[in-house]
């Protein structure tokens, strides 16, 4: 009986101490942000200044290497998107919660996505597809495109001969012999005698510094085997810009590298 009484008293003391911890005080969310370096390799440092909190919920806008965290002070966060980075903290305890949102400017340029050796068929009878999606990172033959995946197709390819080749917008894919359901619009510039981005610049590109201010105009031009390697420029419906390097022409396919803005 004495042991039971002792346990009851111990439990009561623990509850009392827990109540005293917060003492009816709600938490206050507060923090400071600093950035070192430039995007796409910037580093974010967080100084948590919150009070009376027992747990934390962080959320970060696009560009941060993490989307959420429950650490008191998240570490090793990198940022690959230039411009404003937004951070929100919700501090909590048993009495309630408090939230704060702040932002910081990140210098530099944003990251790009790189796709290597993307191979398009010269004709629809080829074993190679002619339609590419950056969402799925797959190339599709016409018979694989349907109402469910049509909106994820970003660019198509068409050729009459090896001297008349062009990349086409999904909503103009009838040029390539297929009507894509729920097609999006991509502006394509197939040929420039003096390209805004050279082959050498394309190969060394590690961020979107050459893409961000580029103006892409639909030109209705074509290119041929005599101009390979050829630079093609495009802008997706969501505003992201990119460049295709047509680098190798074979009997039934053309091999490309593609670089596109990540954001």
PDB file of C-alpha atoms in Angstrom:
ATOM      1  CA  UNK A   1       0.000   0.000   0.000  1.00  0.00           C
ATOM      2  CA  UNK A   2       2.849   2.354   0.824  1.00  0.00           C
ATOM      3  CA  UNK A   3       4.396   1.659  -2.582  1.00  0.00           C
ATOM      4  CA  UNK A   4       1.087   2.464  -4.333  1.00  0.00           C
ATOM      5  CA  UNK A   5       0.752   5.720  -2.368  1.00  0.00           C
ATOM      6  CA  UNK A   6       4.322   6.657  -3.272  1.00  0.00           C
ATOM      7  CA  UNK A   7       3.637   6.096  -6.974  1.00  0.00           C
ATOM      8  CA  UNK A   8       0.499   8.244  -6.811  1.00  0.00           C
ATOM      9  CA  UNK A   9       2.415  11.064  -5.140  1.00  0.00           C
ATOM     10  CA  UNK A  10       5.226  10.776  -7.704  1.00  0.00           C
ATOM     11  CA  UNK A  11       2.750  10.950 -10.616  1.00  0.00           C
ATOM     12  CA  UNK A  12       1.053  14.012  -9.073  1.00  0.00           C
ATOM     13  CA  UNK A  13       4.425  15.715  -8.725  1.00  0.00           C
ATOM     14  CA  UNK A  14       5.265  15.022 -12.367  1.00  0.00           C
ATOM     15  CA  UNK A  15       1.939  16.475 -13.565  1.00  0.00           C
ATOM     16  CA  UNK A  16       2.491  19.515 -11.372  1.00  0.00           C
ATOM     17  CA  UNK A  17       5.967  20.069 -12.811  1.00  0.00           C
ATOM     18  CA  UNK A  18       4.633  19.694 -16.382  1.00  0.00           C
ATOM     19  CA  UNK A  19       1.965  22.312 -15.683  1.00  0.00           C
ATOM     20  CA  UNK A  20       4.550  24.648 -14.182  1.00  0.00           C
ATOM     21  CA  UNK A  21       6.675  24.370 -17.352  1.00  0.00           C
ATOM     22  CA  UNK A  22       4.204  26.388 -19.431  1.00  0.00           C
ATOM     23  CA  UNK A  23       2.427  28.137 -16.573  1.00  0.00           C
ATOM     24  CA  UNK A  24      -0.393  29.116 -18.926  1.00  0.00           C
ATOM     25  CA  UNK A  25       2.021  30.941 -21.258  1.00  0.00           C
ATOM     26  CA  UNK A  26       1.549  30.563 -25.001  1.00  0.00           C
ATOM     27  CA  UNK A  27       4.658  30.286 -27.201  1.00  0.00           C
ATOM     28  CA  UNK A  28       6.050  33.124 -29.295  1.00  0.00           C
ATOM     29  CA  UNK A  29       7.470  32.227 -32.707  1.00  0.00           C
ATOM     30  CA  UNK A  30      10.545  34.183 -33.773  1.00  0.00           C
ATOM     31  CA  UNK A  31      13.662  33.552 -35.873  1.00  0.00           C
ATOM     32  CA  UNK A  32      16.375  35.183 -37.970  1.00  0.00           C
ATOM     33  CA  UNK A  33      17.600  34.125 -41.420  1.00  0.00           C
ATOM     34  CA  UNK A  34      20.994  34.621 -43.044  1.00  0.00           C
ATOM     35  CA  UNK A  35      22.276  33.404 -46.419  1.00  0.00           C
ATOM     36  CA  UNK A  36      25.863  32.805 -47.445  1.00  0.00           C
ATOM     37  CA  UNK A  37      27.012  32.301 -51.025  1.00  0.00           C
ATOM     38  CA  UNK A  38      24.843  32.453 -54.125  1.00  0.00           C
ATOM     39  CA  UNK A  39      22.243  30.215 -55.732  1.00  0.00           C
ATOM     40  CA  UNK A  40      22.319  27.479 -56.900  1.00  0.00           C
ATOM     41  CA  UNK A  41      24.769  26.758 -54.052  1.00  0.00           C
ATOM     42  CA  UNK A  42      23.600  29.198 -51.369  1.00  0.00           C
ATOM     43  CA  UNK A  43      23.479  28.097 -47.719  1.00  0.00           C
ATOM     44  CA  UNK A  44      20.709  29.103 -45.325  1.00  0.00           C
ATOM     45  CA  UNK A  45      21.369  29.599 -41.596  1.00  0.00           C
ATOM     46  CA  UNK A  46      18.512  29.808 -39.096  1.00  0.00           C
ATOM     47  CA  UNK A  47      18.657  31.327 -35.615  1.00  0.00           C
ATOM     48  CA  UNK A  48      15.586  30.246 -33.639  1.00  0.00           C
ATOM     49  CA  UNK A  49      14.581  33.015 -31.188  1.00  0.00           C
ATOM     50  CA  UNK A  50      11.232  31.519 -30.143  1.00  0.00           C
ATOM     51  CA  UNK A  51      10.188  31.412 -26.503  1.00  0.00           C
ATOM     52  CA  UNK A  52       8.111  29.017 -24.404  1.00  0.00           C
ATOM     53  CA  UNK A  53       7.863  26.456 -27.211  1.00  0.00           C
ATOM     54  CA  UNK A  54       8.115  22.688 -26.824  1.00  0.00           C
ATOM     55  CA  UNK A  55       7.897  21.769 -30.516  1.00  0.00           C
ATOM     56  CA  UNK A  56       8.451  23.385 -33.906  1.00  0.00           C
ATOM     57  CA  UNK A  57       7.133  23.052 -37.432  1.00  0.00           C
ATOM     58  CA  UNK A  58       9.108  24.712 -40.235  1.00  0.00           C
ATOM     59  CA  UNK A  59       8.120  25.039 -43.895  1.00  0.00           C
ATOM     60  CA  UNK A  60      10.225  26.397 -46.771  1.00  0.00           C
ATOM     61  CA  UNK A  61       9.301  27.713 -50.213  1.00  0.00           C
ATOM     62  CA  UNK A  62      10.642  26.296 -53.494  1.00  0.00           C
ATOM     63  CA  UNK A  63      14.419  26.313 -53.762  1.00  0.00           C
ATOM     64  CA  UNK A  64      15.286  25.090 -50.277  1.00  0.00           C
ATOM     65  CA  UNK A  65      16.770  21.607 -50.027  1.00  0.00           C
ATOM     66  CA  UNK A  66      14.053  20.638 -47.508  1.00  0.00           C
ATOM     67  CA  UNK A  67      10.326  21.369 -47.590  1.00  0.00           C
ATOM     68  CA  UNK A  68       9.578  20.899 -43.877  1.00  0.00           C
ATOM     69  CA  UNK A  69      11.389  20.234 -40.608  1.00  0.00           C
ATOM     70  CA  UNK A  70      10.521  19.630 -36.956  1.00  0.00           C
ATOM     71  CA  UNK A  71      13.988  20.391 -35.636  1.00  0.00           C
ATOM     72  CA  UNK A  72      14.390  23.294 -33.245  1.00  0.00           C
ATOM     73  CA  UNK A  73      16.990  24.813 -35.564  1.00  0.00           C
ATOM     74  CA  UNK A  74      17.290  23.057 -38.962  1.00  0.00           C
ATOM     75  CA  UNK A  75      20.830  22.635 -40.251  1.00  0.00           C
ATOM     76  CA  UNK A  76      22.593  22.114 -43.618  1.00  0.00           C
ATOM     77  CA  UNK A  77      19.922  23.741 -45.793  1.00  0.00           C
ATOM     78  CA  UNK A  78      20.997  24.761 -49.288  1.00  0.00           C
ATOM     79  CA  UNK A  79      19.085  26.977 -51.738  1.00  0.00           C
ATOM     80  CA  UNK A  80      19.187  26.596 -55.545  1.00  0.00           C
ATOM     81  CA  UNK A  81      16.601  29.235 -56.522  1.00  0.00           C
ATOM     82  CA  UNK A  82      17.458  32.919 -56.860  1.00  0.00           C
ATOM     83  CA  UNK A  83      15.090  35.572 -55.497  1.00  0.00           C
ATOM     84  CA  UNK A  84      12.985  35.531 -52.342  1.00  0.00           C
ATOM     85  CA  UNK A  85      12.964  32.453 -50.123  1.00  0.00           C
ATOM     86  CA  UNK A  86      10.035  32.250 -47.698  1.00  0.00           C
ATOM     87  CA  UNK A  87      10.234  30.482 -44.355  1.00  0.00           C
ATOM     88  CA  UNK A  88       7.399  29.862 -41.885  1.00  0.00           C
ATOM     89  CA  UNK A  89       7.746  28.645 -38.306  1.00  0.00           C
ATOM     90  CA  UNK A  90       4.937  27.446 -36.065  1.00  0.00           C
ATOM     91  CA  UNK A  91       6.010  27.177 -32.418  1.00  0.00           C
ATOM     92  CA  UNK A  92       3.819  25.078 -30.116  1.00  0.00           C
ATOM     93  CA  UNK A  93       3.270  24.115 -26.504  1.00  0.00           C
ATOM     94  CA  UNK A  94       0.345  22.696 -24.532  1.00  0.00           C
ATOM     95  CA  UNK A  95      -1.230  26.162 -24.296  1.00  0.00           C
ATOM     96  CA  UNK A  96      -1.356  26.829 -28.038  1.00  0.00           C
ATOM     97  CA  UNK A  97       0.733  27.854 -31.019  1.00  0.00           C
ATOM     98  CA  UNK A  98       2.138  30.915 -32.749  1.00  0.00           C
ATOM     99  CA  UNK A  99       3.358  31.330 -36.342  1.00  0.00           C
ATOM    100  CA  UNK A 100       5.748  33.668 -38.087  1.00  0.00           C
ATOM    101  CA  UNK A 101       6.660  33.992 -41.776  1.00  0.00           C
ATOM    102  CA  UNK A 102       9.751  35.776 -43.017  1.00  0.00           C
ATOM    103  CA  UNK A 103      11.707  35.961 -46.277  1.00  0.00           C
ATOM    104  CA  UNK A 104      15.243  36.554 -47.404  1.00  0.00           C
ATOM    105  CA  UNK A 105      16.699  37.504 -50.785  1.00  0.00           C
ATOM    106  CA  UNK A 106      18.971  34.906 -52.376  1.00  0.00           C
ATOM    107  CA  UNK A 107      21.501  36.222 -54.898  1.00  0.00           C
ATOM    108  CA  UNK A 108      22.766  34.413 -57.980  1.00  0.00           C
ATOM    109  CA  UNK A 109      20.893  32.365 -60.569  1.00  0.00           C
ATOM    110  CA  UNK A 110      18.556  29.396 -60.296  1.00  0.00           C
ATOM    111  CA  UNK A 111      19.324  25.751 -60.935  1.00  0.00           C
ATOM    112  CA  UNK A 112      18.725  23.957 -64.215  1.00  0.00           C
ATOM    113  CA  UNK A 113      17.726  20.388 -65.029  1.00  0.00           C
ATOM    114  CA  UNK A 114      19.949  18.474 -67.465  1.00  0.00           C
ATOM    115  CA  UNK A 115      18.802  15.597 -69.676  1.00  0.00           C
ATOM    116  CA  UNK A 116      21.470  13.722 -71.611  1.00  0.00           C
ATOM    117  CA  UNK A 117      21.215  11.539 -74.741  1.00  0.00           C
ATOM    118  CA  UNK A 118      17.472  12.010 -75.265  1.00  0.00           C
ATOM    119  CA  UNK A 119      16.835  10.196 -78.545  1.00  0.00           C
ATOM    120  CA  UNK A 120      13.966  11.087 -80.892  1.00  0.00           C
ATOM    121  CA  UNK A 121      12.872   8.935 -83.827  1.00  0.00           C
ATOM    122  CA  UNK A 122      13.155  10.398 -87.312  1.00  0.00           C
ATOM    123  CA  UNK A 123       9.776   8.944 -88.206  1.00  0.00           C
ATOM    124  CA  UNK A 124       6.791   7.521 -86.353  1.00  0.00           C
ATOM    125  CA  UNK A 125       7.566   4.012 -87.580  1.00  0.00           C
ATOM    126  CA  UNK A 126      10.854   4.184 -85.732  1.00  0.00           C
ATOM    127  CA  UNK A 127      11.339   2.225 -82.522  1.00  0.00           C
ATOM    128  CA  UNK A 128      12.155   5.585 -80.947  1.00  0.00           C
ATOM    129  CA  UNK A 129       9.427   7.915 -79.722  1.00  0.00           C
ATOM    130  CA  UNK A 130       9.017  11.495 -80.861  1.00  0.00           C
ATOM    131  CA  UNK A 131       7.417  13.163 -77.831  1.00  0.00           C
ATOM    132  CA  UNK A 132       9.122  14.040 -74.544  1.00  0.00           C
ATOM    133  CA  UNK A 133       7.883  14.841 -71.027  1.00  0.00           C
ATOM    134  CA  UNK A 134      10.030  16.616 -68.456  1.00  0.00           C
ATOM    135  CA  UNK A 135       7.561  15.499 -65.766  1.00  0.00           C
ATOM    136  CA  UNK A 136       8.041  11.768 -66.334  1.00  0.00           C
ATOM    137  CA  UNK A 137      11.460  12.068 -68.015  1.00  0.00           C
ATOM    138  CA  UNK A 138      10.240   9.681 -70.699  1.00  0.00           C
ATOM    139  CA  UNK A 139       9.955   9.738 -74.466  1.00  0.00           C
ATOM    140  CA  UNK A 140       6.693   8.488 -75.985  1.00  0.00           C
ATOM    141  CA  UNK A 141       5.589   6.989 -79.259  1.00  0.00           C
ATOM    142  CA  UNK A 142       2.254   8.331 -80.528  1.00  0.00           C
ATOM    143  CA  UNK A 143       0.311   5.191 -79.525  1.00  0.00           C
ATOM    144  CA  UNK A 144       1.324   5.679 -75.866  1.00  0.00           C
ATOM    145  CA  UNK A 145      -0.126   9.194 -75.595  1.00  0.00           C
ATOM    146  CA  UNK A 146      -3.651   9.465 -74.177  1.00  0.00           C
ATOM    147  CA  UNK A 147      -5.973  11.790 -72.270  1.00  0.00           C
ATOM    148  CA  UNK A 148      -4.236  11.030 -68.978  1.00  0.00           C
ATOM    149  CA  UNK A 149      -0.647  11.791 -69.983  1.00  0.00           C
ATOM    150  CA  UNK A 150      -1.234  14.204 -72.895  1.00  0.00           C
ATOM    151  CA  UNK A 151      -0.892  17.299 -70.716  1.00  0.00           C
ATOM    152  CA  UNK A 152       2.530  16.153 -69.503  1.00  0.00           C
ATOM    153  CA  UNK A 153       4.046  16.075 -73.015  1.00  0.00           C
ATOM    154  CA  UNK A 154       6.256  19.140 -73.429  1.00  0.00           C
ATOM    155  CA  UNK A 155       7.872  18.876 -76.845  1.00  0.00           C
ATOM    156  CA  UNK A 156       7.636  16.826 -80.019  1.00  0.00           C
ATOM    157  CA  UNK A 157       9.866  16.162 -83.017  1.00  0.00           C
ATOM    158  CA  UNK A 158       9.081  15.931 -86.722  1.00  0.00           C
ATOM    159  CA  UNK A 159      11.100  15.304 -89.842  1.00  0.00           C
ATOM    160  CA  UNK A 160      10.365  14.867 -93.544  1.00  0.00           C
ATOM    161  CA  UNK A 161      13.960  14.218 -94.483  1.00  0.00           C
ATOM    162  CA  UNK A 162      17.264  14.688 -92.697  1.00  0.00           C
ATOM    163  CA  UNK A 163      17.406  18.149 -94.258  1.00  0.00           C
ATOM    164  CA  UNK A 164      13.966  19.167 -92.944  1.00  0.00           C
ATOM    165  CA  UNK A 165      13.722  18.576 -89.199  1.00  0.00           C
ATOM    166  CA  UNK A 166      12.041  20.536 -86.430  1.00  0.00           C
ATOM    167  CA  UNK A 167      10.840  20.372 -82.842  1.00  0.00           C
ATOM    168  CA  UNK A 168       7.164  21.193 -82.388  1.00  0.00           C
ATOM    169  CA  UNK A 169       4.739  22.298 -79.693  1.00  0.00           C
ATOM    170  CA  UNK A 170       2.422  19.571 -78.300  1.00  0.00           C
ATOM    171  CA  UNK A 171      -0.631  21.563 -79.408  1.00  0.00           C
ATOM    172  CA  UNK A 172       0.794  21.612 -82.925  1.00  0.00           C
ATOM    173  CA  UNK A 173       1.836  17.970 -82.999  1.00  0.00           C
ATOM    174  CA  UNK A 174      -0.304  17.333 -86.059  1.00  0.00           C
ATOM    175  CA  UNK A 175       2.906  18.398 -87.817  1.00  0.00           C
ATOM    176  CA  UNK A 176       4.327  15.178 -86.404  1.00  0.00           C
ATOM    177  CA  UNK A 177       1.278  13.146 -87.364  1.00  0.00           C
ATOM    178  CA  UNK A 178      -0.608  12.978 -84.055  1.00  0.00           C
ATOM    179  CA  UNK A 179      -3.224  14.979 -82.149  1.00  0.00           C
ATOM    180  CA  UNK A 180      -2.267  15.128 -78.461  1.00  0.00           C
ATOM    181  CA  UNK A 181      -5.233  15.331 -76.072  1.00  0.00           C
ATOM    182  CA  UNK A 182      -5.062  18.099 -73.441  1.00  0.00           C
ATOM    183  CA  UNK A 183      -1.969  19.421 -75.188  1.00  0.00           C
ATOM    184  CA  UNK A 184       0.032  22.314 -73.748  1.00  0.00           C
ATOM    185  CA  UNK A 185       1.732  25.083 -75.717  1.00  0.00           C
ATOM    186  CA  UNK A 186       5.497  25.327 -76.142  1.00  0.00           C
ATOM    187  CA  UNK A 187       7.179  28.128 -78.096  1.00  0.00           C
ATOM    188  CA  UNK A 188       9.968  26.653 -80.241  1.00  0.00           C
ATOM    189  CA  UNK A 189      12.782  28.416 -82.103  1.00  0.00           C
ATOM    190  CA  UNK A 190      14.388  25.719 -84.273  1.00  0.00           C
ATOM    191  CA  UNK A 191      17.176  27.593 -85.979  1.00  0.00           C
ATOM    192  CA  UNK A 192      19.281  30.718 -85.560  1.00  0.00           C
ATOM    193  CA  UNK A 193      22.266  31.477 -87.745  1.00  0.00           C
ATOM    194  CA  UNK A 194      23.839  33.186 -84.720  1.00  0.00           C
ATOM    195  CA  UNK A 195      22.394  31.371 -81.693  1.00  0.00           C
ATOM    196  CA  UNK A 196      21.980  33.277 -78.417  1.00  0.00           C
ATOM    197  CA  UNK A 197      23.605  30.314 -76.667  1.00  0.00           C
ATOM    198  CA  UNK A 198      26.454  28.570 -78.454  1.00  0.00           C
ATOM    199  CA  UNK A 199      27.212  24.854 -78.242  1.00  0.00           C
ATOM    200  CA  UNK A 200      30.212  25.627 -76.035  1.00  0.00           C
ATOM    201  CA  UNK A 201      28.129  27.806 -73.704  1.00  0.00           C
ATOM    202  CA  UNK A 202      25.444  25.120 -73.544  1.00  0.00           C
ATOM    203  CA  UNK A 203      27.967  22.448 -72.570  1.00  0.00           C
ATOM    204  CA  UNK A 204      29.357  24.555 -69.712  1.00  0.00           C
ATOM    205  CA  UNK A 205      25.969  25.796 -68.440  1.00  0.00           C
ATOM    206  CA  UNK A 206      25.409  25.039 -64.715  1.00  0.00           C
ATOM    207  CA  UNK A 207      22.668  27.579 -63.893  1.00  0.00           C
ATOM    208  CA  UNK A 208      19.995  29.569 -65.722  1.00  0.00           C
ATOM    209  CA  UNK A 209      22.031  32.756 -66.194  1.00  0.00           C
ATOM    210  CA  UNK A 210      21.889  32.411 -70.004  1.00  0.00           C
ATOM    211  CA  UNK A 211      18.234  31.371 -70.036  1.00  0.00           C
ATOM    212  CA  UNK A 212      16.549  33.764 -67.625  1.00  0.00           C
ATOM    213  CA  UNK A 213      16.510  36.821 -69.926  1.00  0.00           C
ATOM    214  CA  UNK A 214      16.291  34.940 -73.216  1.00  0.00           C
ATOM    215  CA  UNK A 215      13.344  35.760 -75.499  1.00  0.00           C
ATOM    216  CA  UNK A 216      12.021  32.748 -77.410  1.00  0.00           C
ATOM    217  CA  UNK A 217      10.082  33.457 -80.601  1.00  0.00           C
ATOM    218  CA  UNK A 218       8.238  30.901 -82.715  1.00  0.00           C
ATOM    219  CA  UNK A 219      10.053  31.017 -86.045  1.00  0.00           C
ATOM    220  CA  UNK A 220       8.574  28.206 -88.190  1.00  0.00           C
ATOM    221  CA  UNK A 221      12.146  27.400 -89.259  1.00  0.00           C
ATOM    222  CA  UNK A 222      13.674  23.962 -89.708  1.00  0.00           C
ATOM    223  CA  UNK A 223      17.192  22.618 -89.484  1.00  0.00           C
ATOM    224  CA  UNK A 224      19.068  19.889 -91.311  1.00  0.00           C
ATOM    225  CA  UNK A 225      21.966  17.500 -91.082  1.00  0.00           C
ATOM    226  CA  UNK A 226      24.379  20.128 -92.369  1.00  0.00           C
ATOM    227  CA  UNK A 227      23.771  22.347 -89.309  1.00  0.00           C
ATOM    228  CA  UNK A 228      24.268  19.684 -86.627  1.00  0.00           C
ATOM    229  CA  UNK A 229      25.235  20.334 -83.905  1.00  0.00           C
ATOM    230  CA  UNK A 230      22.266  22.716 -83.837  1.00  0.00           C
ATOM    231  CA  UNK A 231      20.873  24.786 -80.971  1.00  0.00           C
ATOM    232  CA  UNK A 232      17.069  24.861 -80.479  1.00  0.00           C
ATOM    233  CA  UNK A 233      15.396  27.126 -77.922  1.00  0.00           C
ATOM    234  CA  UNK A 234      12.001  26.724 -76.293  1.00  0.00           C
ATOM    235  CA  UNK A 235       9.691  28.124 -73.623  1.00  0.00           C
ATOM    236  CA  UNK A 236       7.085  25.946 -71.898  1.00  0.00           C
ATOM    237  CA  UNK A 237       3.558  27.026 -71.082  1.00  0.00           C
ATOM    238  CA  UNK A 238       4.578  27.452 -67.416  1.00  0.00           C
ATOM    239  CA  UNK A 239       7.265  29.977 -68.440  1.00  0.00           C
ATOM    240  CA  UNK A 240      10.349  27.809 -68.024  1.00  0.00           C
ATOM    241  CA  UNK A 241      12.921  28.256 -70.782  1.00  0.00           C
ATOM    242  CA  UNK A 242      15.341  25.739 -72.131  1.00  0.00           C
ATOM    243  CA  UNK A 243      17.718  24.747 -74.897  1.00  0.00           C
ATOM    244  CA  UNK A 244      18.149  21.582 -76.937  1.00  0.00           C
ATOM    245  CA  UNK A 245      21.468  20.609 -78.475  1.00  0.00           C
ATOM    246  CA  UNK A 246      20.838  18.354 -81.458  1.00  0.00           C
ATOM    247  CA  UNK A 247      24.207  16.667 -81.442  1.00  0.00           C
ATOM    248  CA  UNK A 248      24.100  13.426 -83.416  1.00  0.00           C
ATOM    249  CA  UNK A 249      22.094  12.244 -86.424  1.00  0.00           C
ATOM    250  CA  UNK A 250      21.722   8.542 -87.161  1.00  0.00           C
ATOM    251  CA  UNK A 251      19.809   6.558 -89.779  1.00  0.00           C
ATOM    252  CA  UNK A 252      16.578   6.457 -87.736  1.00  0.00           C
ATOM    253  CA  UNK A 253      17.077   8.850 -84.812  1.00  0.00           C
ATOM    254  CA  UNK A 254      18.502  12.126 -83.609  1.00  0.00           C
ATOM    255  CA  UNK A 255      20.324  12.343 -80.255  1.00  0.00           C
ATOM    256  CA  UNK A 256      20.008  15.449 -78.081  1.00  0.00           C
ATOM    257  CA  UNK A 257      21.000  16.971 -74.772  1.00  0.00           C
ATOM    258  CA  UNK A 258      18.484  19.277 -73.097  1.00  0.00           C
ATOM    259  CA  UNK A 259      18.883  21.894 -70.360  1.00  0.00           C
ATOM    260  CA  UNK A 260      15.875  23.657 -68.839  1.00  0.00           C
ATOM    261  CA  UNK A 261      15.170  25.976 -65.927  1.00  0.00           C
ATOM    262  CA  UNK A 262      14.250  24.052 -62.783  1.00  0.00           C
ATOM    263  CA  UNK A 263      11.919  26.856 -61.632  1.00  0.00           C
TER     264      UNK A 263
END
